[in-house]
XYZ file of N, CA, C and O in Angstrom:
320
model
N 113.589 4.213 -23.802
C 114.195 3.493 -24.748
C 114.816 4.515 -26.058
O 115.564 4.140 -26.702
N 113.776 5.341 -25.924
C 113.546 6.000 -26.785
C 115.007 7.036 -26.584
O 115.861 7.688 -26.749
N 115.557 7.610 -25.125
C 116.499 8.357 -24.529
C 117.896 7.585 -24.710
O 118.959 7.815 -25.483
N 117.245 6.458 -24.190
C 118.299 4.930 -24.287
C 119.116 5.170 -25.838
O 120.303 5.163 -25.922
N 118.433 4.995 -26.765
C 119.096 4.942 -28.252
C 119.390 6.465 -28.389
O 120.725 6.599 -29.205
N 119.355 7.539 -28.509
C 119.674 8.877 -28.610
C 120.482 9.367 -27.981
O 121.294 9.911 -28.303
N 121.033 8.495 -26.254
C 121.985 8.587 -26.108
C 123.439 8.711 -26.664
O 124.418 8.440 -26.615
N 122.951 7.020 -27.767
C 123.174 6.072 -27.661
C 124.496 6.299 -29.336
O 124.949 6.041 -29.811
N 123.590 7.101 -29.778
C 122.764 7.209 -31.169
C 123.135 5.882 -31.867
O 123.322 5.867 -32.689
N 121.943 5.255 -31.367
C 121.938 4.475 -31.646
C 121.030 3.561 -32.623
O 120.387 2.723 -32.846
N 119.813 4.610 -32.898
C 118.272 4.674 -33.287
C 118.700 3.415 -34.620
O 118.119 3.211 -35.486
N 119.408 4.235 -35.890
C 119.724 3.357 -37.464
C 120.878 2.184 -37.232
O 120.322 1.634 -38.049
N 120.970 1.602 -35.874
C 121.125 0.629 -35.672
C 121.081 -0.727 -34.776
O 121.094 -1.238 -34.954
N 119.350 -0.420 -35.172
C 118.525 -1.211 -34.140
C 117.584 -0.747 -34.729
O 117.239 -0.379 -35.263
N 117.132 -2.146 -34.428
C 115.711 -2.276 -35.081
C 114.458 -2.549 -33.772
O 114.530 -3.099 -33.321
N 113.587 -1.566 -34.077
C 112.751 -1.614 -33.250
C 111.313 -2.016 -33.370
O 111.170 -1.454 -34.854
N 110.281 -2.710 -31.976
C 108.974 -3.189 -32.659
C 108.053 -2.815 -31.787
O 108.650 -2.747 -30.367
N 107.208 -3.462 -31.631
C 106.107 -3.011 -30.920
C 104.977 -3.582 -30.872
O 105.270 -3.957 -32.616
N 103.854 -3.589 -29.881
C 102.859 -4.261 -30.444
C 101.566 -3.896 -29.747
O 101.500 -3.106 -28.411
N 100.528 -3.529 -30.168
C 99.399 -2.942 -30.419
C 98.181 -4.010 -30.130
O 97.831 -5.169 -30.530
N 97.059 -3.312 -29.038
C 95.843 -4.476 -28.986
C 95.339 -4.051 -30.394
O 94.862 -2.764 -30.601
N 93.595 -4.950 -31.050
C 92.895 -4.349 -31.478
C 91.936 -3.593 -30.798
O 92.241 -3.288 -29.365
N 91.069 -2.217 -31.209
C 91.064 -2.468 -32.506
C 91.807 -2.621 -33.603
O 92.735 -1.709 -33.462
N 91.931 -2.477 -34.656
C 92.233 -2.512 -35.976
C 91.752 -1.081 -36.630
O 92.949 -1.161 -37.532
N 90.861 -0.773 -36.895
C 90.314 0.216 -37.798
C 91.127 1.567 -37.803
O 92.134 1.474 -36.924
N 91.313 1.688 -39.252
C 92.547 2.990 -38.929
C 92.279 4.300 -38.398
O 93.647 4.382 -37.763
N 91.682 4.441 -37.830
C 91.965 5.907 -35.969
C 92.220 5.238 -34.704
O 92.785 5.919 -34.501
N 91.667 3.835 -34.901
C 91.915 2.609 -33.813
C 92.988 3.091 -33.518
O 94.152 2.776 -32.331
N 94.047 2.358 -34.710
C 95.262 1.927 -35.102
C 95.866 2.906 -34.944
O 97.143 2.784 -34.240
N 95.854 3.637 -35.206
C 97.133 5.129 -35.706
C 96.418 5.831 -33.867
O 98.188 6.094 -34.395
N 95.662 6.050 -33.847
C 96.236 6.010 -32.234
C 96.830 4.528 -31.588
O 97.898 5.847 -30.978
N 97.307 3.595 -31.633
C 97.282 2.700 -30.439
C 99.043 3.409 -30.851
O 99.578 2.992 -29.849
N 99.329 2.982 -32.328
C 100.931 3.365 -32.619
C 101.381 4.336 -32.025
O 102.531 4.945 -31.877
N 100.161 5.568 -32.561
C 101.111 7.409 -31.509
C 101.170 7.096 -30.269
O 102.383 7.746 -30.266
N 100.185 6.227 -29.262
C 100.506 5.919 -27.936
C 102.087 5.370 -27.356
O 102.326 5.291 -26.838
N 101.873 4.002 -28.633
C 102.789 3.459 -27.916
C 104.091 4.282 -28.775
O 105.595 4.185 -27.863
N 104.486 5.048 -29.642
C 105.539 5.700 -30.190
C 105.891 6.816 -28.717
O 107.107 7.109 -28.713
N 104.667 8.018 -28.517
C 104.773 8.301 -27.709
C 106.102 7.462 -26.497
O 106.855 8.259 -24.928
N 104.771 6.268 -25.660
C 105.885 5.464 -24.645
C 107.618 5.233 -24.588
O 107.976 5.196 -23.729
N 108.028 4.797 -26.042
C 108.496 5.035 -26.607
C 110.091 5.711 -26.767
O 111.325 5.339 -26.752
N 108.985 6.618 -26.633
C 109.679 8.282 -27.492
C 110.390 8.298 -28.634
O 111.905 8.137 -28.885
N 110.358 7.577 -29.400
C 110.857 7.736 -30.958
C 109.873 8.089 -31.255
O 108.453 8.718 -31.308
N 110.435 8.294 -33.239
C 109.296 8.842 -33.872
C 108.594 7.849 -35.461
O 108.037 8.077 -35.960
N 109.342 6.248 -35.079
C 108.652 5.590 -36.505
C 109.471 4.445 -35.293
O 110.269 4.116 -34.348
N 108.573 2.926 -35.980
C 109.090 1.897 -35.156
C 109.378 1.015 -36.823
O 108.550 1.294 -38.051
N 110.189 0.031 -36.341
C 110.281 -0.879 -37.951
C 110.065 -1.962 -38.147
O 109.188 -2.514 -38.867
N 108.825 -2.785 -36.990
C 108.827 -3.378 -36.638
C 106.328 -3.344 -36.253
O 107.117 -2.793 -35.040
N 105.487 -4.051 -36.198
C 104.844 -3.637 -35.938
C 103.507 -5.239 -35.413
O 103.344 -5.782 -36.894
N 103.670 -5.058 -34.301
C 102.799 -6.370 -34.100
C 101.344 -6.184 -34.037
O 101.189 -5.716 -33.129
N 100.722 -7.575 -34.462
C 99.553 -6.637 -33.804
C 99.270 -8.568 -32.942
O 98.844 -8.614 -33.479
N 98.183 -7.636 -31.726
C 98.379 -8.567 -30.401
C 97.520 -10.045 -30.743
O 97.604 -11.151 -30.543
N 96.339 -9.651 -31.345
C 95.816 -10.587 -31.727
C 94.926 -10.216 -32.956
O 94.887 -9.114 -32.741
N 93.591 -11.346 -34.002
C 92.964 -11.118 -34.884
C 91.923 -10.274 -34.146
O 91.604 -10.717 -33.192
N 91.671 -9.457 -34.668
C 90.236 -8.625 -34.407
C 89.337 -8.889 -35.730
O 88.748 -8.302 -36.678
N 88.809 -9.534 -34.910
C 87.215 -10.326 -35.717
C 86.096 -8.693 -36.634
O 85.847 -8.174 -37.735
N 86.872 -8.033 -35.841
C 85.653 -6.955 -36.393
C 86.015 -5.710 -37.096
O 85.061 -5.249 -37.975
N 86.760 -5.385 -37.430
C 87.775 -4.706 -38.303
C 88.263 -5.730 -39.899
O 88.400 -5.175 -40.753
N 88.051 -7.019 -39.899
C 88.659 -7.918 -41.025
C 89.352 -7.092 -41.900
O 90.588 -6.282 -41.230
N 90.316 -8.575 -42.465
C 91.467 -8.602 -43.558
C 91.375 -6.767 -43.950
O 92.637 -6.154 -44.037
N 90.323 -6.761 -44.560
C 90.325 -5.456 -44.904
C 90.765 -4.189 -44.889
O 91.337 -3.463 -45.344
N 90.181 -3.840 -43.134
C 89.738 -3.309 -42.384
C 91.134 -3.060 -42.326
O 91.706 -1.804 -42.234
N 92.077 -3.560 -41.516
C 93.398 -3.885 -41.319
C 94.261 -4.230 -42.353
O 94.867 -3.300 -41.437
N 94.175 -3.931 -42.923
C 94.869 -3.887 -43.822
C 95.435 -2.131 -44.778
O 96.669 -2.264 -45.036
N 94.269 -1.777 -44.849
C 93.821 -0.456 -45.271
C 94.736 0.871 -44.117
O 95.303 1.438 -44.369
N 94.225 0.437 -42.908
C 94.601 0.873 -41.625
C 95.835 0.533 -41.252
O 96.784 1.223 -41.315
N 96.909 -0.933 -42.273
C 98.149 -1.067 -41.911
C 98.867 -0.291 -42.768
O 100.150 0.700 -42.727
N 98.124 0.225 -44.248
C 99.103 0.878 -45.261
C 98.718 2.095 -45.026
O 99.673 2.807 -45.402
N 97.693 2.854 -44.165
C 97.245 4.042 -44.077
C 98.673 5.079 -42.653
O 99.270 5.093 -43.172
N 98.980 3.671 -42.324
C 100.570 3.982 -40.767
C 101.536 3.775 -42.045
O 102.199 4.627 -41.606
N 101.667 3.203 -42.843
C 102.952 3.170 -44.034
C 102.730 4.923 -44.500
O 103.800 5.024 -44.625
N 102.094 4.813 -45.083
C 101.740 6.407 -45.382
C 101.921 7.647 -44.496
O 102.823 8.853 -45.276
N 101.975 7.839 -43.753
C 101.772 8.587 -42.821
C 103.500 8.341 -42.053
O 104.337 9.442 -41.465
N 104.273 7.664 -42.634
C 106.258 7.126 -42.419
C 106.378 6.789 -40.938
O 107.000 7.446 -39.977
N 105.072 5.772 -39.606
C 105.099 6.139 -38.899
C 105.976 4.417 -38.311
O 106.128 3.920 -37.327
N 105.430 3.877 -39.221
C 105.801 2.070 -39.100
C 106.749 1.920 -39.939
O 107.295 1.105 -40.052
N 106.886 2.232 -41.734
C 107.558 1.786 -42.513
C 108.330 2.555 -43.127
O 108.253 4.240 -43.217
N 109.626 2.147 -43.794
C 110.570 3.365 -44.489
C 109.760 3.466 -46.089
O 109.969 4.583 -45.599
N 109.620 2.689 -46.329
C 108.777 2.677 -47.691
C 108.270 1.850 -47.929
O 106.727 2.515 -48.599
N 107.750 0.475 -47.042
C 106.521 -0.256 -48.008
C 106.183 -0.945 -47.184
O 107.421 -1.496 -46.014
N 104.792 -1.856 -46.727
C 105.469 -3.171 -46.232
C 106.184 -4.157 -46.875
O 106.073 -4.601 -48.032
């Protein structure tokens, strides 16, 4: 995907999404997003889908991990 986008100079014209499985604790979410970015060959995604609810992380833990991902500019341009 990344090579195709780069070859066409189309990254700014495409909304790119990816989906990750649980767990969604901060370290695990960071690792899953980083692995997805490597597979896609890009530096960030525009939309992140969570595969299913992760009861072990809870709402606060999941939101904190997503917020941390936005702070790293891997998931968002400016905010969620």
